[in-house]
mmCIF file of C-alpha atoms and ligand atoms in Angstrom:
data_model
loop_
_atom_site.group_PDB
_atom_site.id
_atom_site.type_symbol
_atom_site.label_atom_id
_atom_site.label_comp_id
_atom_site.label_asym_id
_atom_site.label_seq_id
_atom_site.Cartn_x
_atom_site.Cartn_y
_atom_site.Cartn_z
ATOM 1 C CA UNK A 13 0.000 0.000 0.000
ATOM 2 C CA UNK A 14 1.439 3.316 -1.093
ATOM 3 C CA UNK A 15 0.851 5.868 1.673
ATOM 4 C CA UNK A 16 1.290 8.855 -0.607
ATOM 5 C CA UNK A 17 -0.471 12.171 -1.160
ATOM 6 C CA UNK A 18 -3.227 10.449 -3.148
ATOM 7 C CA UNK A 19 -3.932 8.001 -0.299
ATOM 8 C CA UNK A 20 -4.305 10.769 2.317
ATOM 9 C CA UNK A 21 -6.149 13.171 0.047
ATOM 10 C CA UNK A 22 -8.648 10.408 -0.596
ATOM 11 C CA UNK A 23 -9.170 9.902 3.152
ATOM 12 C CA UNK A 24 -10.072 13.582 3.588
ATOM 13 C CA UNK A 25 -12.240 13.707 0.472
ATOM 14 C CA UNK A 26 -14.240 10.629 1.477
ATOM 15 C CA UNK A 27 -14.434 11.763 5.123
ATOM 16 C CA UNK A 28 -12.674 8.635 6.393
ATOM 17 C CA UNK A 29 -10.838 10.557 9.081
ATOM 18 C CA UNK A 30 -11.465 8.368 12.109
ATOM 19 C CA UNK A 31 -8.337 9.764 13.805
ATOM 20 C CA UNK A 32 -9.716 13.296 13.919
ATOM 21 C CA UNK A 33 -10.521 14.324 17.509
ATOM 22 C CA UNK A 34 -12.276 17.547 16.504
ATOM 23 C CA UNK A 35 -10.467 19.352 19.327
ATOM 24 C CA UNK A 36 -7.014 19.783 20.822
ATOM 25 C CA UNK A 37 -5.769 16.476 22.203
ATOM 26 C CA UNK A 38 -6.022 16.583 26.051
ATOM 27 C CA UNK A 39 -2.442 15.470 26.864
ATOM 28 C CA UNK A 40 -1.051 17.992 24.380
ATOM 29 C CA UNK A 41 -3.285 20.746 25.763
ATOM 30 C CA UNK A 42 -1.868 20.042 29.251
ATOM 31 C CA UNK A 43 1.645 20.189 27.834
ATOM 32 C CA UNK A 44 0.997 23.408 25.875
ATOM 33 C CA UNK A 45 -0.589 25.101 28.898
ATOM 34 C CA UNK A 46 2.676 25.004 30.833
ATOM 35 C CA UNK A 47 4.824 26.441 28.020
ATOM 36 C CA UNK A 48 5.703 30.062 28.626
ATOM 37 C CA UNK A 49 7.905 30.998 25.663
ATOM 38 C CA UNK A 50 5.452 32.047 22.960
ATOM 39 C CA UNK A 51 8.257 32.465 20.446
ATOM 40 C CA UNK A 52 9.208 28.800 20.345
ATOM 41 C CA UNK A 53 9.475 27.596 16.765
ATOM 42 C CA UNK A 54 7.125 24.620 16.747
ATOM 43 C CA UNK A 55 6.444 22.057 14.018
ATOM 44 C CA UNK A 56 3.358 19.855 13.852
ATOM 45 C CA UNK A 57 4.078 17.241 11.177
ATOM 46 C CA UNK A 58 1.140 15.391 9.621
ATOM 47 C CA UNK A 59 -0.973 17.912 11.489
ATOM 48 C CA UNK A 60 -4.190 17.057 9.641
ATOM 49 C CA UNK A 61 -7.021 19.367 10.671
ATOM 50 C CA UNK A 62 -4.549 20.845 13.136
ATOM 51 C CA UNK A 63 -6.565 21.639 16.252
ATOM 52 C CA UNK A 64 -3.263 21.713 18.151
ATOM 53 C CA UNK A 65 -1.870 24.407 15.826
ATOM 54 C CA UNK A 66 -5.101 26.380 16.191
ATOM 55 C CA UNK A 67 -4.970 26.103 19.985
ATOM 56 C CA UNK A 68 -1.358 27.294 20.128
ATOM 57 C CA UNK A 69 -2.037 30.136 17.699
ATOM 58 C CA UNK A 70 -5.006 31.327 19.746
ATOM 59 C CA UNK A 71 -2.831 31.267 22.878
ATOM 60 C CA UNK A 72 -0.399 33.662 21.211
ATOM 61 C CA UNK A 73 2.269 31.301 19.914
ATOM 62 C CA UNK A 74 3.415 33.032 16.752
ATOM 63 C CA UNK A 75 5.900 30.546 15.343
ATOM 64 C CA UNK A 76 3.812 27.426 14.802
ATOM 65 C CA UNK A 77 4.244 25.462 11.565
ATOM 66 C CA UNK A 78 2.167 22.636 10.143
ATOM 67 C CA UNK A 79 3.381 20.324 7.398
ATOM 68 C CA UNK A 80 0.937 17.924 5.812
ATOM 69 C CA UNK A 81 1.057 16.000 2.555
ATOM 70 C CA UNK A 82 -2.689 16.529 2.038
ATOM 71 C CA UNK A 83 -3.814 19.708 0.298
ATOM 72 C CA UNK A 84 -7.291 19.371 1.817
ATOM 73 C CA UNK A 85 -5.920 19.169 5.363
ATOM 74 C CA UNK A 86 -3.935 22.369 4.802
ATOM 75 C CA UNK A 87 -6.936 24.083 3.194
ATOM 76 C CA UNK A 88 -9.148 23.057 6.121
ATOM 77 C CA UNK A 89 -7.026 24.866 8.693
ATOM 78 C CA UNK A 90 -6.635 27.885 6.391
ATOM 79 C CA UNK A 91 -10.432 28.147 6.204
ATOM 80 C CA UNK A 92 -11.059 27.487 9.896
ATOM 81 C CA UNK A 93 -8.349 29.855 11.167
ATOM 82 C CA UNK A 94 -8.076 32.565 8.498
ATOM 83 C CA UNK A 95 -5.563 34.635 10.500
ATOM 84 C CA UNK A 96 -3.068 31.782 10.802
ATOM 85 C CA UNK A 97 0.071 32.848 8.874
ATOM 86 C CA UNK A 98 -0.275 31.014 5.555
ATOM 87 C CA UNK A 99 3.510 30.743 5.115
ATOM 88 C CA UNK A 100 3.484 28.483 8.183
ATOM 89 C CA UNK A 101 0.988 26.022 6.670
ATOM 90 C CA UNK A 102 3.068 23.887 4.364
ATOM 91 C CA UNK A 103 1.765 21.251 1.990
ATOM 92 C CA UNK A 104 4.751 18.929 1.596
ATOM 93 C CA UNK A 105 6.201 15.577 2.509
ATOM 94 C CA UNK A 106 7.626 15.728 6.023
ATOM 95 C CA UNK A 107 10.672 13.775 4.864
ATOM 96 C CA UNK A 108 11.548 16.552 2.363
ATOM 97 C CA UNK A 109 11.361 19.379 4.904
ATOM 98 C CA UNK A 110 14.576 21.300 5.526
ATOM 99 C CA UNK A 111 14.170 23.690 8.431
ATOM 100 C CA UNK A 112 15.050 23.834 12.125
ATOM 101 C CA UNK A 113 12.655 23.859 15.072
ATOM 102 C CA UNK A 114 12.832 24.168 18.862
ATOM 103 C CA UNK A 115 9.954 21.770 19.418
ATOM 104 C CA UNK A 116 8.190 19.155 17.299
ATOM 105 C CA UNK A 117 4.802 17.741 18.253
ATOM 106 C CA UNK A 118 3.800 14.163 17.479
ATOM 107 C CA UNK A 119 0.225 12.941 17.313
ATOM 108 C CA UNK A 120 -0.964 10.105 15.063
ATOM 109 C CA UNK A 121 1.644 10.926 12.435
ATOM 110 C CA UNK A 122 4.187 8.270 13.423
ATOM 111 C CA UNK A 123 1.449 5.596 13.297
ATOM 112 C CA UNK A 124 0.382 6.833 9.856
ATOM 113 C CA UNK A 125 3.680 6.342 8.034
ATOM 114 C CA UNK A 126 4.956 3.046 6.640
ATOM 115 C CA UNK A 127 6.618 1.218 9.562
ATOM 116 C CA UNK A 128 9.687 0.735 7.348
ATOM 117 C CA UNK A 129 10.203 4.492 7.657
ATOM 118 C CA UNK A 130 10.287 4.588 11.460
ATOM 119 C CA UNK A 131 14.068 4.691 11.796
ATOM 120 C CA UNK A 132 14.159 7.410 9.108
ATOM 121 C CA UNK A 133 11.469 9.322 11.029
ATOM 122 C CA UNK A 134 13.683 9.344 14.147
ATOM 123 C CA UNK A 135 16.737 10.497 12.210
ATOM 124 C CA UNK A 136 14.685 13.155 10.363
ATOM 125 C CA UNK A 137 13.384 14.460 13.708
ATOM 126 C CA UNK A 138 16.985 14.735 14.836
ATOM 127 C CA UNK A 139 17.851 16.730 11.670
ATOM 128 C CA UNK A 140 14.876 19.075 12.070
ATOM 129 C CA UNK A 141 15.564 19.961 15.709
ATOM 130 C CA UNK A 142 18.030 22.504 16.986
ATOM 131 C CA UNK A 143 20.608 21.436 19.567
ATOM 132 C CA UNK A 144 18.658 20.423 22.732
ATOM 133 C CA UNK A 145 15.372 20.646 20.792
ATOM 134 C CA UNK A 146 12.438 18.503 21.880
ATOM 135 C CA UNK A 147 10.141 15.949 20.322
ATOM 136 C CA UNK A 148 6.956 15.776 22.411
ATOM 137 C CA UNK A 149 3.709 13.940 21.931
ATOM 138 C CA UNK A 150 1.916 10.639 21.828
ATOM 139 C CA UNK A 151 2.832 7.245 20.426
ATOM 140 C CA UNK A 152 0.494 4.261 20.373
ATOM 141 C CA UNK A 153 1.448 1.462 22.728
ATOM 142 C CA UNK A 154 -0.922 -1.046 21.174
ATOM 143 C CA UNK A 155 -1.047 -3.649 18.446
ATOM 144 C CA UNK A 156 -3.402 -1.995 15.914
ATOM 145 C CA UNK A 157 -3.058 -2.845 12.200
ATOM 146 C CA UNK A 158 -0.292 -4.518 10.244
ATOM 147 C CA UNK A 159 -1.299 -3.673 6.686
ATOM 148 C CA UNK A 160 -2.713 -0.165 6.878
ATOM 149 C CA UNK A 161 -2.620 2.841 9.217
ATOM 150 C CA UNK A 162 -2.815 3.245 12.100
ATOM 151 C CA UNK A 163 0.135 0.933 12.622
ATOM 152 C CA UNK A 164 0.794 -0.064 16.211
ATOM 153 C CA UNK A 165 3.938 -0.674 18.161
ATOM 154 C CA UNK A 166 5.474 -0.956 21.589
ATOM 155 C CA UNK A 167 7.790 0.962 23.866
ATOM 156 C CA UNK A 168 10.479 -1.664 23.319
ATOM 157 C CA UNK A 169 10.321 -1.258 19.549
ATOM 158 C CA UNK A 170 10.397 2.545 19.737
ATOM 159 C CA UNK A 171 13.428 2.623 22.031
ATOM 160 C CA UNK A 172 15.583 1.286 19.223
ATOM 161 C CA UNK A 173 14.623 4.159 16.899
ATOM 162 C CA UNK A 174 14.957 7.072 19.286
ATOM 163 C CA UNK A 175 17.754 6.134 21.665
ATOM 164 C CA UNK A 176 20.536 6.878 19.142
ATOM 165 C CA UNK A 177 19.552 10.569 18.976
ATOM 166 C CA UNK A 178 17.564 11.489 22.063
ATOM 167 C CA UNK A 179 17.569 11.428 25.852
ATOM 168 C CA UNK A 180 14.218 9.904 26.726
ATOM 169 C CA UNK A 181 13.070 12.348 29.377
ATOM 170 C CA UNK A 182 9.439 11.162 29.542
ATOM 171 C CA UNK A 183 8.329 7.864 28.005
ATOM 172 C CA UNK A 184 5.327 6.636 29.949
ATOM 173 C CA UNK A 185 1.627 5.746 29.707
ATOM 174 C CA UNK A 186 -0.392 8.868 29.099
ATOM 175 C CA UNK A 187 -2.797 9.486 32.008
ATOM 176 C CA UNK A 188 -5.148 11.892 30.255
ATOM 177 C CA UNK A 189 -5.610 10.534 26.741
ATOM 178 C CA UNK A 190 -8.763 11.244 24.739
ATOM 179 C CA UNK A 191 -11.471 8.840 25.968
ATOM 180 C CA UNK A 192 -11.192 6.320 23.140
ATOM 181 C CA UNK A 193 -7.388 6.184 23.362
ATOM 182 C CA UNK A 194 -7.043 5.597 27.099
ATOM 183 C CA UNK A 195 -4.455 2.986 28.081
ATOM 184 C CA UNK A 196 -3.287 2.931 24.447
ATOM 185 C CA UNK A 197 -0.849 5.829 24.346
ATOM 186 C CA UNK A 198 2.600 6.715 25.601
ATOM 187 C CA UNK A 199 3.356 10.336 26.338
ATOM 188 C CA UNK A 200 6.880 11.122 25.195
ATOM 189 C CA UNK A 201 9.301 13.972 25.700
ATOM 190 C CA UNK A 202 12.563 13.274 23.924
ATOM 191 C CA UNK A 203 15.448 15.720 24.147
ATOM 192 C CA UNK A 204 17.921 15.945 21.287
ATOM 193 C CA UNK A 205 21.363 15.093 22.576
HETATM 194 C C1 SAM B 322 -3.717 9.839 10.915
HETATM 195 S S1 SAM B 322 -3.647 11.461 10.286
HETATM 196 C C2 SAM B 322 -3.382 12.435 11.746
HETATM 197 C C3 SAM B 322 -3.665 13.895 11.610
HETATM 198 C C4 SAM B 322 -3.455 14.713 12.892
HETATM 199 N N1 SAM B 322 -2.136 14.554 13.431
HETATM 200 C C5 SAM B 322 -4.474 14.381 13.932
HETATM 201 O O1 SAM B 322 -4.100 13.859 14.990
HETATM 202 O O2 SAM B 322 -5.663 14.648 13.702
HETATM 203 C C6 SAM B 322 -2.068 11.476 9.505
HETATM 204 C C7 SAM B 322 -1.758 12.768 8.786
HETATM 205 O O3 SAM B 322 -0.429 12.729 8.280
HETATM 206 C C8 SAM B 322 -0.412 13.225 6.959
HETATM 207 N N2 SAM B 322 0.746 12.601 6.307
HETATM 208 C C9 SAM B 322 0.923 11.300 6.018
HETATM 209 N N3 SAM B 322 2.135 11.083 5.483
HETATM 210 C C10 SAM B 322 2.761 12.304 5.448
HETATM 211 C C11 SAM B 322 4.047 12.750 5.040
HETATM 212 N N4 SAM B 322 4.949 11.899 4.539
HETATM 213 N N5 SAM B 322 4.348 14.054 5.179
HETATM 214 C C12 SAM B 322 3.432 14.936 5.692
HETATM 215 N N6 SAM B 322 2.209 14.559 6.092
HETATM 216 C C13 SAM B 322 1.866 13.272 5.980
HETATM 217 C C14 SAM B 322 -1.766 12.851 6.391
HETATM 218 O O4 SAM B 322 -2.156 13.644 5.313
HETATM 219 C C15 SAM B 322 -2.667 13.031 7.605
HETATM 220 O O5 SAM B 322 -3.157 14.350 7.677
#
């Protein structure tokens, strides 16, 4: 299965977006609420309808970027949040991005890519972060699917990808996941070495 632009565009166009929470994800909201530096340069890769980007923007964070391979996803946030700086809403493949960020937010993007790309994902995150930058978010700790997204995984599997580049500051069961994801997610805060 080719998980390309066509695949994701089709999901949005046929409204098969079962991952979409329709609101900022509770564990990320809790994390965002304790951030004080509104100038942090933040990336949300595979941001989809991007409620997290909207939440941050409305709280006064000015340097929030979304990259998504789907044109419709990018158009949806442009329409919903017309004041969001359009130069920070990028339709592109995450793996082609060449920029630097202080903080990158993960939510249901890692589980959406081909599992063969997981090691590349970790190394790309390392490339995209500044020295001591952070990768923060949620990873599924559950079996899920083997032939189509969302792909599952375990803490043990993930360790192998991230340990080469990051200090694993937080890597534990999320206590405040969205109701239908409870007991299924790890909250992570990885610091670039
Ligand atoms: C499962 S959805 C999650 C969306 C969003 N993070 C959320 O939680 O609602 C995965 C998203 O990643 C995007 N995506 C998949 N592969 C991508 C890639 N290589 N580069 C950028 N975006 C990608 C899809 O278009 C889709 O919006």
